[in-house]
Amino acid sequence: MNNNIAKLFIVPLNESFNSELYDTLSLSIATNKKAKLDSYESDIDKKLELYADILVRISIYQDLNIENGNIEFGTNSYGKPFLMNNQDYHFNVSHTHNMIAVAVSNNSVGVDVEKIKEIDTRIAKRFFTKQEFSYIEKFQDNRSERFFKIWTKKEAYIKYTGKGLSVPLNSFDVTTRELSAHFYTVRYGKYIINMYGAEENIAPITIIMSETGLINLAKDLLLYAVVS
């Protein structure tokens, strides 16, 4: 694996849900994961998690040449997934309605994506530091965008640590020089994506992939090595 690997995949999805395609692509993932997805009531939730899992598998195959049937995942004590085949290969996944983001690196990494929408500033006051709240309130315009820049950075950082919400959101400040130097931020339409773990002054490779492109790659690279 390239020692300097750092990639951010962004995949916008449409609203449609094709049950036949879902069943076909589900052959690419672990059976226990498929059983979990099948229990979801929401079709878009099934689709988001399935496609995110597939994207991680495609990246592993391309970077490490591990066939899909041999890919094994584990989770740490806080639930963060890792690749058992190679624990020096790090990945993190985030998705929200109609959008998937996957970050890959040779170092620990975290990613979060959120859609910009109207916000209640009381949330920021409760979970953000004074400096972060001041950043949001500094100007009246674009407060929602500034809120989600902070929110996605905080989520990406705690996912980077591998400790999840056991880390209080107001216990660290993403506006400090120490942390802010390692964020990579992308605005895509109405979405904000933040990746934490980027090397200072070195942007990760950003790959915007269509839904069709992801499906075609899954069929070409994964389906011949079905997970048992």
mmCIF file of C-alpha atoms in Angstrom:
data_model
loop_
_atom_site.group_PDB
_atom_site.id
_atom_site.type_symbol
_atom_site.label_atom_id
_atom_site.label_comp_id
_atom_site.label_asym_id
_atom_site.label_seq_id
_atom_site.Cartn_x
_atom_site.Cartn_y
_atom_site.Cartn_z
ATOM 1 C CA MET A 1 0.000 0.000 0.000
ATOM 2 C CA ASN A 2 1.152 3.522 -0.782
ATOM 3 C CA ASN A 3 2.527 4.968 2.479
ATOM 4 C CA ASN A 4 0.955 8.340 1.713
ATOM 5 C CA ILE A 5 -2.534 7.144 0.891
ATOM 6 C CA ALA A 6 -5.292 9.618 1.735
ATOM 7 C CA LYS A 7 -8.561 9.574 -0.179
ATOM 8 C CA LEU A 8 -12.027 10.976 0.257
ATOM 9 C CA PHE A 9 -14.864 9.432 -1.745
ATOM 10 C CA ILE A 10 -18.100 11.364 -2.209
ATOM 11 C CA VAL A 11 -21.106 9.575 -3.701
ATOM 12 C CA PRO A 12 -24.465 11.338 -4.160
ATOM 13 C CA LEU A 13 -27.398 8.929 -4.405
ATOM 14 C CA ASN A 14 -30.832 9.270 -5.952
ATOM 15 C CA GLU A 15 -34.135 8.531 -4.205
ATOM 16 C CA SER A 16 -34.959 5.366 -6.140
ATOM 17 C CA PHE A 17 -34.725 1.893 -4.621
ATOM 18 C CA ASN A 18 -34.465 -1.143 -6.864
ATOM 19 C CA SER A 19 -35.102 -4.257 -4.765
ATOM 20 C CA GLU A 20 -33.642 -6.582 -7.416
ATOM 21 C CA LEU A 21 -30.435 -4.545 -7.601
ATOM 22 C CA TYR A 22 -30.326 -4.384 -3.802
ATOM 23 C CA ASP A 23 -30.516 -8.182 -3.593
ATOM 24 C CA THR A 24 -27.778 -8.560 -6.201
ATOM 25 C CA LEU A 25 -25.390 -6.075 -4.607
ATOM 26 C CA SER A 26 -26.076 -7.534 -1.164
ATOM 27 C CA LEU A 27 -24.157 -10.608 -2.304
ATOM 28 C CA SER A 28 -21.035 -8.447 -1.960
ATOM 29 C CA ILE A 29 -21.343 -7.942 1.803
ATOM 30 C CA ALA A 30 -21.229 -10.194 4.859
ATOM 31 C CA THR A 31 -24.378 -12.185 5.533
ATOM 32 C CA ASN A 32 -24.763 -10.806 9.069
ATOM 33 C CA LYS A 33 -24.549 -7.266 7.699
ATOM 34 C CA LYS A 34 -27.166 -8.068 5.051
ATOM 35 C CA ALA A 35 -29.476 -9.459 7.752
ATOM 36 C CA LYS A 36 -29.079 -6.211 9.654
ATOM 37 C CA LEU A 37 -29.899 -4.119 6.582
ATOM 38 C CA ASP A 38 -32.890 -6.301 5.708
ATOM 39 C CA SER A 39 -34.381 -5.458 9.108
ATOM 40 C CA TYR A 40 -34.430 -1.711 8.342
ATOM 41 C CA GLU A 41 -37.833 -0.243 7.555
ATOM 42 C CA SER A 42 -36.431 2.575 5.425
ATOM 43 C CA ASP A 43 -35.268 1.687 1.907
ATOM 44 C CA ILE A 44 -32.915 4.685 1.767
ATOM 45 C CA ASP A 45 -31.222 3.531 4.988
ATOM 46 C CA LYS A 46 -30.700 0.076 3.461
ATOM 47 C CA LYS A 47 -29.262 1.665 0.347
ATOM 48 C CA LEU A 48 -26.961 4.072 2.177
ATOM 49 C CA GLU A 49 -25.377 1.407 4.369
ATOM 50 C CA LEU A 50 -25.113 -1.146 1.574
ATOM 51 C CA TYR A 51 -23.436 1.256 -0.836
ATOM 52 C CA ALA A 52 -21.083 2.590 1.852
ATOM 53 C CA ASP A 53 -19.986 -0.955 2.735
ATOM 54 C CA ILE A 54 -19.477 -1.735 -0.955
ATOM 55 C CA LEU A 55 -17.404 1.410 -1.469
ATOM 56 C CA VAL A 56 -15.085 0.447 1.400
ATOM 57 C CA ARG A 57 -14.677 -3.018 -0.095
ATOM 58 C CA ILE A 58 -13.886 -1.583 -3.538
ATOM 59 C CA SER A 59 -11.224 0.677 -2.031
ATOM 60 C CA ILE A 60 -9.661 -2.224 -0.106
ATOM 61 C CA TYR A 61 -9.583 -4.372 -3.233
ATOM 62 C CA GLN A 62 -8.019 -1.593 -5.316
ATOM 63 C CA ASP A 63 -5.446 -0.537 -2.708
ATOM 64 C CA LEU A 64 -4.515 -3.867 -1.128
ATOM 65 C CA ASN A 65 -5.555 -6.407 -3.777
ATOM 66 C CA ILE A 66 -7.554 -8.378 -1.200
ATOM 67 C CA GLU A 67 -10.401 -10.171 -2.921
ATOM 68 C CA ASN A 68 -13.814 -9.390 -1.568
ATOM 69 C CA GLY A 69 -14.434 -12.898 -0.249
ATOM 70 C CA ASN A 70 -11.308 -12.579 1.934
ATOM 71 C CA ILE A 71 -12.071 -9.172 3.443
ATOM 72 C CA GLU A 72 -12.712 -9.362 7.192
ATOM 73 C CA PHE A 73 -13.857 -6.511 9.413
ATOM 74 C CA GLY A 74 -13.715 -6.135 13.171
ATOM 75 C CA THR A 75 -14.693 -3.367 15.574
ATOM 76 C CA ASN A 76 -12.885 -1.808 18.513
ATOM 77 C CA SER A 77 -14.420 -1.604 21.982
ATOM 78 C CA TYR A 78 -16.254 1.594 20.971
ATOM 79 C CA GLY A 79 -17.678 0.097 17.783
ATOM 80 C CA LYS A 80 -15.329 1.696 15.234
ATOM 81 C CA PRO A 81 -14.771 -0.768 12.361
ATOM 82 C CA PHE A 82 -11.330 -1.778 11.143
ATOM 83 C CA LEU A 83 -9.870 -4.119 8.549
ATOM 84 C CA MET A 84 -8.649 -7.302 10.224
ATOM 85 C CA ASN A 85 -6.537 -8.227 7.181
ATOM 86 C CA ASN A 86 -4.407 -5.082 7.540
ATOM 87 C CA GLN A 87 -4.834 -2.829 10.569
ATOM 88 C CA ASP A 88 -2.505 -0.219 9.048
ATOM 89 C CA TYR A 89 -5.250 0.479 6.500
ATOM 90 C CA HIS A 90 -7.757 2.891 8.011
ATOM 91 C CA PHE A 91 -11.200 3.871 6.771
ATOM 92 C CA ASN A 92 -14.238 5.685 8.041
ATOM 93 C CA VAL A 93 -17.770 6.037 6.707
ATOM 94 C CA SER A 94 -20.496 8.659 7.010
ATOM 95 C CA HIS A 95 -23.828 8.994 5.275
ATOM 96 C CA THR A 96 -26.891 11.128 5.427
ATOM 97 C CA HIS A 97 -29.943 11.248 3.209
ATOM 98 C CA ASN A 98 -28.773 10.885 -0.421
ATOM 99 C CA MET A 99 -25.044 11.237 0.293
ATOM 100 C CA ILE A 100 -22.169 8.921 1.245
ATOM 101 C CA ALA A 101 -18.651 9.921 2.281
ATOM 102 C CA VAL A 102 -15.827 7.426 2.819
ATOM 103 C CA ALA A 103 -12.329 8.389 3.967
ATOM 104 C CA VAL A 104 -9.325 6.084 3.547
ATOM 105 C CA SER A 105 -5.837 6.600 4.930
ATOM 106 C CA ASN A 106 -2.725 4.859 6.197
ATOM 107 C CA ASN A 107 -3.346 6.744 9.473
ATOM 108 C CA SER A 108 -6.397 6.909 11.707
ATOM 109 C CA VAL A 109 -9.129 8.900 10.008
ATOM 110 C CA GLY A 110 -12.635 10.205 10.643
ATOM 111 C CA VAL A 111 -15.260 11.646 8.305
ATOM 112 C CA ASP A 112 -18.694 13.197 8.597
ATOM 113 C CA VAL A 113 -21.214 14.504 6.076
ATOM 114 C CA GLU A 114 -24.301 16.584 6.827
ATOM 115 C CA LYS A 115 -26.875 18.422 4.779
ATOM 116 C CA ILE A 116 -27.069 22.142 5.493
ATOM 117 C CA LYS A 117 -30.436 23.081 6.924
ATOM 118 C CA GLU A 118 -31.942 25.507 9.414
ATOM 119 C CA ILE A 119 -30.539 25.015 12.894
ATOM 120 C CA ASP A 120 -31.460 25.771 16.476
ATOM 121 C CA THR A 121 -28.543 27.697 17.964
ATOM 122 C CA ARG A 122 -29.348 26.230 21.379
ATOM 123 C CA ILE A 123 -27.761 23.003 20.110
ATOM 124 C CA ALA A 124 -24.513 24.839 19.441
ATOM 125 C CA LYS A 125 -24.619 26.516 22.819
ATOM 126 C CA ARG A 126 -25.024 23.145 24.513
ATOM 127 C CA PHE A 127 -22.445 21.094 22.614
ATOM 128 C CA PHE A 128 -19.873 23.583 21.291
ATOM 129 C CA THR A 129 -17.100 25.506 23.011
ATOM 130 C CA LYS A 130 -17.399 29.268 23.464
ATOM 131 C CA GLN A 131 -14.968 29.872 20.609
ATOM 132 C CA GLU A 132 -16.907 27.574 18.254
ATOM 133 C CA PHE A 133 -20.198 29.192 19.216
ATOM 134 C CA SER A 134 -18.700 32.637 18.613
ATOM 135 C CA TYR A 135 -17.613 31.515 15.142
ATOM 136 C CA ILE A 136 -21.208 30.562 14.318
ATOM 137 C CA GLU A 137 -22.721 33.741 15.755
ATOM 138 C CA LYS A 138 -20.132 36.115 14.316
ATOM 139 C CA PHE A 139 -22.344 37.067 11.357
ATOM 140 C CA GLN A 140 -26.071 36.683 10.832
ATOM 141 C CA ASP A 141 -25.735 35.349 7.293
ATOM 142 C CA ASN A 142 -24.721 31.736 6.590
ATOM 143 C CA ARG A 143 -25.032 30.712 10.238
ATOM 144 C CA SER A 144 -26.380 27.301 9.237
ATOM 145 C CA GLU A 145 -23.375 26.617 7.010
ATOM 146 C CA ARG A 146 -20.956 27.670 9.755
ATOM 147 C CA PHE A 147 -22.838 25.478 12.241
ATOM 148 C CA PHE A 148 -22.475 22.412 10.041
ATOM 149 C CA LYS A 149 -18.822 23.140 9.357
ATOM 150 C CA ILE A 150 -18.229 22.944 13.095
ATOM 151 C CA TRP A 151 -20.585 20.002 13.618
ATOM 152 C CA THR A 152 -19.004 17.859 10.890
ATOM 153 C CA LYS A 153 -15.532 18.682 12.163
ATOM 154 C CA LYS A 154 -16.469 17.618 15.683
ATOM 155 C CA GLU A 155 -18.086 14.398 14.459
ATOM 156 C CA ALA A 156 -15.121 13.614 12.196
ATOM 157 C CA TYR A 157 -12.685 14.203 15.044
ATOM 158 C CA ILE A 158 -14.411 11.921 17.559
ATOM 159 C CA LYS A 159 -14.675 9.228 14.874
ATOM 160 C CA TYR A 160 -10.951 9.695 14.237
ATOM 161 C CA THR A 161 -10.219 9.014 17.917
ATOM 162 C CA GLY A 162 -12.139 5.751 17.682
ATOM 163 C CA LYS A 163 -13.994 6.533 20.910
ATOM 164 C CA GLY A 164 -17.222 7.916 19.461
ATOM 165 C CA LEU A 165 -19.587 9.855 21.693
ATOM 166 C CA SER A 166 -17.698 8.800 24.809
ATOM 167 C CA VAL A 167 -15.711 11.961 23.963
ATOM 168 C CA PRO A 168 -17.853 14.966 25.032
ATOM 169 C CA LEU A 169 -18.369 17.312 22.092
ATOM 170 C CA ASN A 170 -17.514 20.385 24.176
ATOM 171 C CA SER A 171 -14.259 18.866 25.486
ATOM 172 C CA PHE A 172 -12.250 19.980 22.437
ATOM 173 C CA ASP A 173 -12.227 22.950 20.086
ATOM 174 C CA VAL A 174 -11.940 22.380 16.332
ATOM 175 C CA THR A 175 -11.081 26.023 15.697
ATOM 176 C CA THR A 176 -7.680 25.682 17.386
ATOM 177 C CA ARG A 177 -4.619 25.653 15.171
ATOM 178 C CA GLU A 178 -3.605 22.235 16.497
ATOM 179 C CA LEU A 179 -6.785 20.542 15.247
ATOM 180 C CA SER A 180 -7.843 22.745 12.335
ATOM 181 C CA ALA A 181 -4.626 22.004 10.430
ATOM 182 C CA HIS A 182 -5.715 18.391 9.970
ATOM 183 C CA PHE A 183 -9.226 18.929 8.644
ATOM 184 C CA TYR A 184 -10.131 18.736 4.991
ATOM 185 C CA THR A 185 -13.471 20.361 4.161
ATOM 186 C CA VAL A 186 -15.562 19.947 1.021
ATOM 187 C CA ARG A 187 -18.780 21.758 0.164
ATOM 188 C CA TYR A 188 -20.833 19.711 -2.299
ATOM 189 C CA GLY A 189 -24.152 21.305 -3.176
ATOM 190 C CA LYS A 190 -26.122 21.520 0.055
ATOM 191 C CA TYR A 191 -23.757 19.158 1.867
ATOM 192 C CA ILE A 192 -20.697 19.734 4.021
ATOM 193 C CA ILE A 193 -18.091 16.958 4.305
ATOM 194 C CA ASN A 194 -15.216 17.046 6.771
ATOM 195 C CA MET A 195 -12.348 14.587 7.003
ATOM 196 C CA TYR A 196 -9.981 14.593 9.970
ATOM 197 C CA GLY A 197 -6.554 13.028 9.728
ATOM 198 C CA ALA A 198 -5.252 14.806 6.651
ATOM 199 C CA GLU A 199 -1.589 15.726 6.674
ATOM 200 C CA GLU A 200 -0.990 19.426 7.181
ATOM 201 C CA ASN A 201 -0.986 21.310 3.864
ATOM 202 C CA ILE A 202 -1.557 18.068 1.904
ATOM 203 C CA ALA A 203 -5.090 17.607 0.607
ATOM 204 C CA PRO A 204 -6.347 14.040 0.192
ATOM 205 C CA ILE A 205 -7.348 12.821 -3.239
ATOM 206 C CA THR A 206 -11.037 13.648 -3.599
ATOM 207 C CA ILE A 207 -13.041 11.256 -5.759
ATOM 208 C CA ILE A 208 -16.625 12.160 -6.642
ATOM 209 C CA MET A 209 -18.289 9.018 -7.911
ATOM 210 C CA SER A 210 -21.712 8.634 -9.470
ATOM 211 C CA GLU A 211 -24.150 6.051 -8.184
ATOM 212 C CA THR A 212 -23.968 4.263 -11.533
ATOM 213 C CA GLY A 213 -20.183 4.242 -11.375
ATOM 214 C CA LEU A 214 -20.262 2.674 -7.915
ATOM 215 C CA ILE A 215 -22.728 0.000 -9.032
ATOM 216 C CA ASN A 216 -20.626 -0.866 -12.085
ATOM 217 C CA LEU A 217 -17.451 -1.136 -10.004
ATOM 218 C CA ALA A 218 -19.229 -3.390 -7.520
ATOM 219 C CA LYS A 219 -20.347 -5.701 -10.303
ATOM 220 C CA ASP A 220 -16.901 -5.725 -11.934
ATOM 221 C CA LEU A 221 -14.721 -6.061 -8.825
ATOM 222 C CA LEU A 222 -16.754 -7.647 -6.052
ATOM 223 C CA LEU A 223 -19.534 -9.903 -7.244
ATOM 224 C CA TYR A 224 -17.258 -12.616 -8.585
ATOM 225 C CA ALA A 225 -15.937 -13.090 -5.033
ATOM 226 C CA VAL A 226 -19.201 -13.450 -3.113
ATOM 227 C CA VAL A 227 -18.983 -13.216 0.661
ATOM 228 C CA SER A 228 -20.189 -16.358 2.413
#
